[in-house]
Structure formats: structure tokens, C-alpha cells
Amino acid sequence: MKRVTGIGGIFFKAKDPKALGAWYKTHLGIDVQAWGGAAFRWKGPDNPDGGGTTAWSLFAADSDHFAPSPSAFMINYRVDDLHALLTALRAEGVQVEDKVDESDYGKFGWVVDPEGNKVELWEPPAGM
């Protein structure tokens, strides 16, 4: 079974997400959108037509989206089969959150690494 196939997103907390987003847009050219982030499209061997996306997004410093992790960042990894991977990780003794979100944006699950960092696992829908 394939596990991680790429990076789906990088998310981090900011004291002032709007101001920091404007800084990244002005100085680094990241096309920060009104929702607080940007989407980078790319091609790869598994998607030669360019269907891959990596998200970059800012969250408020007091956001609980990364809980239970005290970290100011969270990385989202692309996976092929979220439910199978979560089952395997549980069997390996990994701390896996019970919650799984499924929507038009794909399937999302979360684990916590040995240093307490929350990690998001994402099975994207076709074309993303």
C-alpha cells in the first residue's frame, strides 16, 4: 500500500493572518486569496495533466484547528487510500484521531507524531 504520495498543504498560525497574507503576496508573490490561502497547481508522474494541488494557508493564532498539537504549523500529506492507511497506522500504534471528514474536497484524517505535531492526511478527489 502506498502511504504518503506528496504534500497536499502547509498551514500555519499567524498573529494577524490578513497582514501576513498581504506580506507574502507583496514580497513573495504568493497569490493569497480572500479565504486566507493560495493553491499551487502542479504536474507529476501520477497526474501528467496537472491535476495536483498544494494548498498554503494561514490560520488565526488562537485557532484550535491544529489541536491537540501546540505547534504553530500543520502539514497536510496526500495519500491514496485514507481509510486503509488509518487502519494500518492504528495497528502500528500511531495516535490516530477518530474523526474523518469527507466532502467534495476529499477525505481528511489526522494523526499525531511522537513530538506532538498534528499531521493531516488527505485523499484528494480525482483531479486535485
Coordinates of N, CA, C and O in Angstrom, one line a residue:
M1 N 0.8 -1.2 0.0 CA 0.0 0.0 0.0 C 0.9 1.2 0.0 O 1.8 1.3 0.8
K2 N 0.6 2.2 -0.9 CA 1.3 3.5 -0.9 C 0.8 4.2 0.4 O -0.3 4.1 0.8
R3 N 1.7 4.9 0.9 CA 1.3 5.8 2.1 C 1.3 7.2 1.6 O 0.4 7.6 0.9
V4 N 2.2 8.1 2.0 CA 2.2 9.4 1.5 C 2.7 9.5 0.1 O 3.7 8.9 -0.3
T5 N 2.0 10.3 -0.7 CA 2.3 10.5 -2.1 C 2.8 11.9 -2.5 O 3.2 12.1 -3.6
G6 N 2.7 12.8 -1.5 CA 3.1 14.2 -1.8 C 2.6 15.1 -0.6 O 2.0 14.6 0.3
I7 N 2.9 16.3 -0.8 CA 2.5 17.3 0.2 C 1.2 18.0 -0.4 O 1.2 18.5 -1.5
G8 N 0.1 17.9 0.4 CA -1.1 18.5 0.0 C -1.3 19.9 0.5 O -2.1 20.7 -0.1
G9 N -0.6 20.3 1.5 CA -0.8 21.6 2.0 C 0.1 22.0 3.2 O 0.6 21.1 3.9
I10 N 0.4 23.2 3.4 CA 1.1 23.7 4.5 C 0.3 24.8 5.2 O -0.1 25.8 4.5
F11 N 0.0 24.6 6.4 CA -0.8 25.6 7.2 C -0.1 26.1 8.4 O 0.6 25.3 9.1
F12 N -0.2 27.4 8.7 CA 0.4 27.9 9.9 C -0.3 29.0 10.5 O -1.1 29.7 9.8
K13 N -0.1 29.2 11.8 CA -0.8 30.2 12.5 C -0.1 31.6 12.4 O 1.1 31.6 12.2
A14 N -0.9 32.6 12.5 CA -0.3 34.0 12.4 C -1.1 34.9 13.4 O -2.3 34.7 13.6
K15 N -0.3 35.8 13.9 CA -1.0 36.8 14.9 C -2.0 37.6 14.1 O -3.0 38.0 14.6
D16 N -1.7 38.0 12.9 CA -2.6 38.8 12.0 C -2.6 38.1 10.6 O -1.8 38.5 9.7
P17 N -3.4 37.1 10.4 CA -3.4 36.4 9.1 C -3.6 37.3 7.9 O -2.9 37.1 6.9
K18 N -4.4 38.3 7.9 CA -4.6 39.2 6.8 C -3.3 40.0 6.5 O -2.9 40.0 5.3
A19 N -2.7 40.5 7.5 CA -1.5 41.3 7.2 C -0.3 40.4 6.8 O 0.4 40.8 5.9
L20 N -0.2 39.2 7.4 CA 0.8 38.3 7.0 C 0.6 37.8 5.5 O 1.5 37.7 4.7
G21 N -0.7 37.5 5.2 CA -1.0 37.1 3.9 C -0.7 38.2 2.9 O -0.1 37.9 1.8
A22 N -0.9 39.5 3.2 CA -0.6 40.6 2.3 C 0.9 40.7 2.1 O 1.4 41.0 1.0
W23 N 1.7 40.4 3.2 CA 3.2 40.4 3.1 C 3.6 39.4 2.1 O 4.5 39.6 1.3
Y24 N 3.1 38.2 2.3 CA 3.5 37.1 1.4 C 3.1 37.4 -0.1 O 3.9 37.1 -1.0
K25 N 2.0 38.0 -0.3 CA 1.5 38.4 -1.6 C 2.5 39.4 -2.2 O 2.9 39.3 -3.3
T26 N 2.7 40.5 -1.4 CA 3.6 41.6 -1.9 C 5.0 41.2 -2.1 O 5.6 41.5 -3.2
H27 N 5.6 40.5 -1.2 CA 7.0 40.3 -1.2 C 7.5 38.9 -1.8 O 8.6 38.8 -2.4
L28 N 6.6 37.9 -1.8 CA 7.0 36.6 -2.3 C 6.1 36.2 -3.5 O 6.3 35.2 -4.1
G29 N 5.1 37.0 -3.8 CA 4.3 36.8 -5.0 C 3.3 35.6 -4.8 O 2.7 35.2 -5.8
I30 N 3.0 35.2 -3.6 CA 2.0 34.2 -3.4 C 0.6 34.8 -3.6 O 0.3 35.8 -3.0
D31 N -0.2 34.2 -4.4 CA -1.5 34.7 -4.8 C -2.5 34.4 -3.7 O -3.4 33.6 -3.8
V32 N -2.4 35.1 -2.5 CA -3.2 34.8 -1.4 C -4.6 35.3 -1.7 O -4.8 36.5 -2.1
Q33 N -5.6 34.4 -1.5 CA -7.0 34.7 -1.9 C -7.7 35.2 -0.6 O -7.2 35.1 0.5
A34 N -9.0 35.6 -0.8 CA -9.8 36.1 0.3 C -10.0 35.1 1.4 O -10.2 35.4 2.6
W35 N -10.0 33.8 1.1 CA -10.1 32.8 2.1 C -8.9 32.6 2.9 O -8.9 31.8 3.9
G36 N -7.8 33.3 2.6 CA -6.6 33.2 3.5 C -5.5 32.4 3.0 O -4.6 32.1 3.8
G37 N -5.6 31.9 1.8 CA -4.5 31.0 1.3 C -4.4 31.0 -0.2 O -5.0 31.9 -0.9
A38 N -3.6 30.1 -0.7 CA -3.3 30.0 -2.1 C -3.3 28.5 -2.5 O -3.0 27.7 -1.6
A39 N -3.5 28.3 -3.7 CA -3.5 26.9 -4.2 C -2.4 26.9 -5.3 O -2.5 27.6 -6.3
F40 N -1.4 26.0 -5.2 CA -0.4 25.8 -6.2 C -0.7 24.6 -7.0 O -0.9 23.5 -6.4
R41 N -0.8 24.7 -8.3 CA -1.1 23.6 -9.2 C 0.2 23.1 -9.7 O 1.1 23.8 -10.0
W42 N 0.3 21.8 -9.9 CA 1.5 21.1 -10.4 C 1.2 19.9 -11.1 O 0.1 19.3 -11.1
K43 N 2.2 19.4 -11.9 CA 2.1 18.1 -12.6 C 3.1 17.1 -12.0 O 4.1 17.5 -11.3
G44 N 2.8 15.9 -12.2 CA 3.7 14.8 -11.7 C 3.5 13.5 -12.4 O 2.6 13.5 -13.2
P45 N 4.3 12.5 -12.1 CA 4.1 11.2 -12.8 C 2.7 10.6 -12.6 O 2.2 10.0 -13.5
D46 N 2.1 10.9 -11.5 CA 0.8 10.3 -11.2 C -0.3 11.2 -11.8 O -1.5 10.8 -11.8
N47 N 0.0 12.4 -12.2 CA -1.0 13.3 -12.8 C -0.4 14.2 -13.9 O -0.2 15.4 -13.7
P48 N 0.0 13.6 -15.0 CA 0.7 14.3 -16.1 C -0.1 15.5 -16.7 O 0.4 16.3 -17.3
D49 N -1.4 15.5 -16.4 CA -2.2 16.6 -16.9 C -2.3 17.8 -16.0 O -3.0 18.7 -16.3
G50 N -1.6 17.7 -14.9 CA -1.5 18.8 -14.0 C -2.7 18.9 -13.0 O -3.0 20.0 -12.6
G51 N -3.2 17.8 -12.5 CA -4.3 17.8 -11.6 C -3.9 18.0 -10.1 O -4.8 18.0 -9.3
G52 N -2.6 18.1 -9.8 CA -2.2 18.2 -8.4 C -2.3 19.6 -7.9 O -2.1 20.5 -8.6
T53 N -2.7 19.6 -6.6 CA -2.8 20.9 -5.9 C -2.1 20.8 -4.5 O -2.3 19.8 -3.8
T54 N -1.4 21.9 -4.2 CA -0.8 22.0 -2.8 C -1.4 23.3 -2.3 O -1.3 24.4 -2.9
A55 N -2.0 23.2 -1.1 CA -2.6 24.4 -0.5 C -1.6 25.1 0.5 O -0.8 24.4 1.1
W56 N -1.7 26.4 0.6 CA -0.9 27.1 1.5 C -1.9 28.1 2.2 O -2.7 28.8 1.5
S57 N -2.0 28.0 3.5 CA -3.0 28.8 4.2 C -2.6 29.2 5.6 O -1.8 28.5 6.3
L58 N -3.1 30.4 6.0 CA -2.8 31.0 7.3 C -4.1 30.8 8.2 O -5.2 30.8 7.7
F59 N -3.8 30.6 9.4 CA -4.9 30.5 10.4 C -4.6 31.5 11.6 O -3.5 31.8 11.8
A60 N -5.7 31.9 12.2 CA -5.5 32.8 13.4 C -4.7 32.1 14.5 O -4.8 30.9 14.6
A61 N -3.9 32.9 15.2 CA -3.0 32.4 16.2 C -3.8 31.6 17.3 O -3.3 30.7 17.9
D62 N -5.1 32.0 17.5 CA -5.9 31.3 18.5 C -6.7 30.1 17.9 O -7.6 29.6 18.6
S63 N -6.5 29.8 16.7 CA -7.3 28.7 16.1 C -7.0 27.4 16.8 O -5.9 27.1 17.2
D64 N -8.1 26.6 16.9 CA -7.9 25.2 17.5 C -7.8 24.2 16.5 O -7.9 23.0 16.7
H65 N -7.7 24.6 15.2 CA -7.6 23.6 14.1 C -6.5 22.7 14.2 O -6.5 21.5 13.7
F66 N -5.4 23.0 14.9 CA -4.2 22.2 15.0 C -4.2 21.4 16.3 O -3.3 20.6 16.5
A67 N -5.2 21.6 17.1 CA -5.3 20.9 18.4 C -5.4 19.4 18.2 O -6.0 18.9 17.2
P68 N -4.8 18.6 19.0 CA -4.2 18.9 20.3 C -2.8 19.3 20.3 O -2.2 19.5 21.3
S69 N -2.2 19.5 19.1 CA -0.8 19.9 18.9 C -0.7 21.4 19.4 O -1.5 22.2 19.0
P70 N 0.4 21.7 20.1 CA 0.7 23.1 20.5 C 1.5 23.8 19.3 O 1.8 25.0 19.4
S71 N 1.8 23.1 18.2 CA 2.6 23.7 17.1 C 1.8 24.8 16.4 O 0.6 24.8 16.4
A72 N 2.6 25.6 15.8 CA 2.0 26.7 15.1 C 1.9 26.4 13.6 O 1.6 27.2 12.8
F73 N 2.1 25.1 13.3 CA 2.0 24.7 11.9 C 1.4 23.3 11.8 O 1.3 22.6 12.8
M74 N 0.9 23.0 10.6 CA 0.5 21.6 10.3 C 0.7 21.3 8.8 O 0.4 22.2 8.0
I75 N 1.2 20.2 8.6 CA 1.5 19.8 7.2 C 0.4 18.8 6.8 O 0.0 17.9 7.6
N76 N -0.1 18.9 5.6 CA -1.1 18.0 5.0 C -0.4 17.2 4.0 O 0.2 17.7 3.1
Y77 N -0.5 15.9 4.1 CA 0.1 14.9 3.2 C -0.9 14.3 2.3 O -2.0 13.8 2.9
R78 N -0.7 14.2 1.0 CA -1.6 13.5 0.1 C -1.4 12.0 0.3 O -0.3 11.5 0.5
V79 N -2.5 11.2 0.3 CA -2.4 9.7 0.4 C -3.4 9.1 -0.6 O -4.3 9.8 -1.1
D80 N -3.2 7.9 -1.0 CA -4.0 7.2 -2.0 C -5.3 6.6 -1.4 O -6.4 6.7 -2.0
D81 N -5.2 6.0 -0.2 CA -6.4 5.4 0.4 C -6.4 5.7 1.9 O -5.8 5.0 2.7
L82 N -7.1 6.7 2.2 CA -7.1 7.2 3.6 C -7.5 6.2 4.6 O -6.9 6.0 5.6
H83 N -8.7 5.6 4.4 CA -9.2 4.6 5.4 C -8.3 3.4 5.6 O -8.0 3.0 6.7
A84 N -7.7 2.9 4.5 CA -6.7 1.8 4.7 C -5.5 2.2 5.4 O -5.0 1.5 6.3
L85 N -5.0 3.4 5.1 CA -3.8 3.9 5.8 C -4.1 4.2 7.3 O -3.3 3.8 8.2
L86 N -5.2 4.8 7.6 CA -5.6 5.0 9.1 C -5.7 3.6 9.8 O -5.2 3.5 11.0
T87 N -6.2 2.6 9.2 CA -6.3 1.3 9.8 C -4.9 0.8 10.1 O -4.7 0.2 11.1
A88 N -4.1 0.9 9.1 CA -2.7 0.4 9.3 C -2.0 1.2 10.3 O -1.2 0.6 11.2
L89 N -2.1 2.5 10.4 CA -1.5 3.3 11.4 C -2.0 2.9 12.8 O -1.2 2.9 13.7
R90 N -3.3 2.7 13.0 CA -3.8 2.3 14.3 C -3.1 1.0 14.7 O -2.8 0.8 15.9
A91 N -3.0 0.1 13.8 CA -2.4 -1.3 14.1 C -1.0 -1.1 14.5 O -0.5 -1.9 15.2
E92 N -0.3 -0.1 14.0 CA 1.1 0.2 14.3 C 1.3 1.0 15.6 O 2.4 1.3 16.0
G93 N 0.2 1.3 16.2 CA 0.2 2.1 17.5 C 0.3 3.6 17.3 O 0.6 4.3 18.3
V94 N 0.1 4.1 16.2 CA 0.1 5.5 15.9 C -1.1 6.2 16.5 O -2.2 5.6 16.5
Q95 N -1.0 7.4 17.1 CA -2.1 8.1 17.6 C -2.9 8.7 16.5 O -2.5 9.6 15.8
V96 N -4.1 8.1 16.2 CA -5.0 8.5 15.1 C -6.2 9.1 15.7 O -6.9 8.5 16.6
E97 N -6.6 10.2 15.2 CA -7.9 10.8 15.7 C -9.0 10.0 15.1 O -9.0 9.5 14.0
D98 N -10.1 9.9 15.9 CA -11.3 9.2 15.4 C -12.0 9.9 14.3 O -12.6 9.2 13.4
K99 N -12.0 11.2 14.3 CA -12.7 12.0 13.3 C -12.1 11.8 11.9 O -10.9 11.9 11.7
V100 N -13.0 11.6 10.9 CA -12.6 11.6 9.5 C -13.7 12.5 8.8 O -14.9 12.3 9.0
D101 N -13.2 13.5 8.0 CA -14.1 14.3 7.2 C -14.1 13.9 5.8 O -13.0 13.7 5.2
E102 N -15.3 13.8 5.2 CA -15.4 13.5 3.8 C -16.3 14.6 3.2 O -17.4 14.8 3.7
S103 N -15.8 15.2 2.1 CA -16.6 16.2 1.4 C -16.2 16.2 -0.1 O -15.4 15.4 -0.6
D104 N -16.7 17.3 -0.8 CA -16.3 17.4 -2.2 C -14.8 17.7 -2.4 O -14.2 17.5 -3.4
Y105 N -14.1 18.1 -1.3 CA -12.7 18.4 -1.3 C -11.8 17.1 -1.0 O -10.6 17.2 -1.0
G106 N -12.5 16.0 -0.7 CA -11.8 14.8 -0.5 C -12.0 14.2 0.9 O -12.9 14.7 1.6
K107 N -11.2 13.3 1.3 CA -11.2 12.7 2.7 C -10.1 13.2 3.5 O -8.9 13.2 3.0
F108 N -10.3 13.5 4.7 CA -9.3 14.0 5.6 C -9.3 13.2 6.9 O -10.3 13.0 7.5
G109 N -8.1 12.9 7.4 CA -7.9 12.3 8.7 C -6.7 12.9 9.3 O -5.9 13.5 8.7
W110 N -6.5 12.6 10.6 CA -5.4 13.2 11.4 C -4.7 12.3 12.3 O -5.3 11.4 12.9
V111 N -3.4 12.4 12.4 CA -2.6 11.7 13.3 C -1.7 12.6 14.1 O -1.6 13.8 13.7
V112 N -1.1 12.2 15.2 CA -0.2 13.0 15.9 C 1.1 12.3 16.0 O 1.2 11.1 16.3
D113 N 2.2 13.0 15.6 CA 3.5 12.3 15.6 C 4.1 12.2 17.0 O 3.5 12.8 17.9
P114 N 5.2 11.5 17.2 CA 5.8 11.3 18.5 C 6.2 12.6 19.3 O 6.3 12.6 20.5
E115 N 6.3 13.7 18.5 CA 6.7 15.0 19.2 C 5.4 15.9 19.4 O 5.6 17.0 19.8
G116 N 4.3 15.3 19.2 CA 3.0 16.1 19.4 C 2.5 16.9 18.3 O 1.6 17.7 18.5
N117 N 3.1 16.8 17.1 CA 2.6 17.6 16.0 C 1.4 16.9 15.3 O 1.5 15.7 15.0
K118 N 0.4 17.6 15.1 CA -0.8 17.1 14.4 C -0.4 17.1 12.9 O 0.1 18.1 12.3
V119 N -0.8 16.0 12.2 CA -0.5 15.8 10.8 C -1.8 15.5 10.1 O -2.6 14.6 10.6
E120 N -2.1 16.2 9.0 CA -3.3 16.0 8.3 C -3.0 15.1 7.1 O -2.1 15.3 6.4
L121 N -3.9 14.0 6.9 CA -3.8 13.1 5.8 C -5.0 13.4 4.9 O -6.1 13.4 5.4
W122 N -4.7 13.5 3.6 CA -5.7 13.9 2.6 C -5.8 13.0 1.4 O -4.7 12.8 0.7
E123 N -6.9 12.4 1.2 CA -7.1 11.6 0.0 C -7.9 12.5 -0.9 O -9.1 12.7 -0.8
P124 N -7.3 13.2 -1.9 CA -8.0 14.1 -2.7 C -8.9 13.4 -3.7 O -8.7 12.3 -4.1
P125 N -10.0 14.2 -4.1 CA -10.8 13.6 -5.2 C -10.1 13.6 -6.5 O -9.0 14.3 -6.6
A126 N -10.5 12.9 -7.5 CA -9.9 12.9 -8.8 C -9.7 14.3 -9.3 O -10.6 15.1 -9.2
G127 N -8.6 14.6 -9.9 CA -8.3 15.9 -10.5 C -7.7 16.9 -9.6 O -7.5 18.0 -10.0
M128 N -7.5 16.6 -8.3 CA -6.9 17.5 -7.4 C -5.6 17.0 -7.0 O -4.9 17.4 -6.3

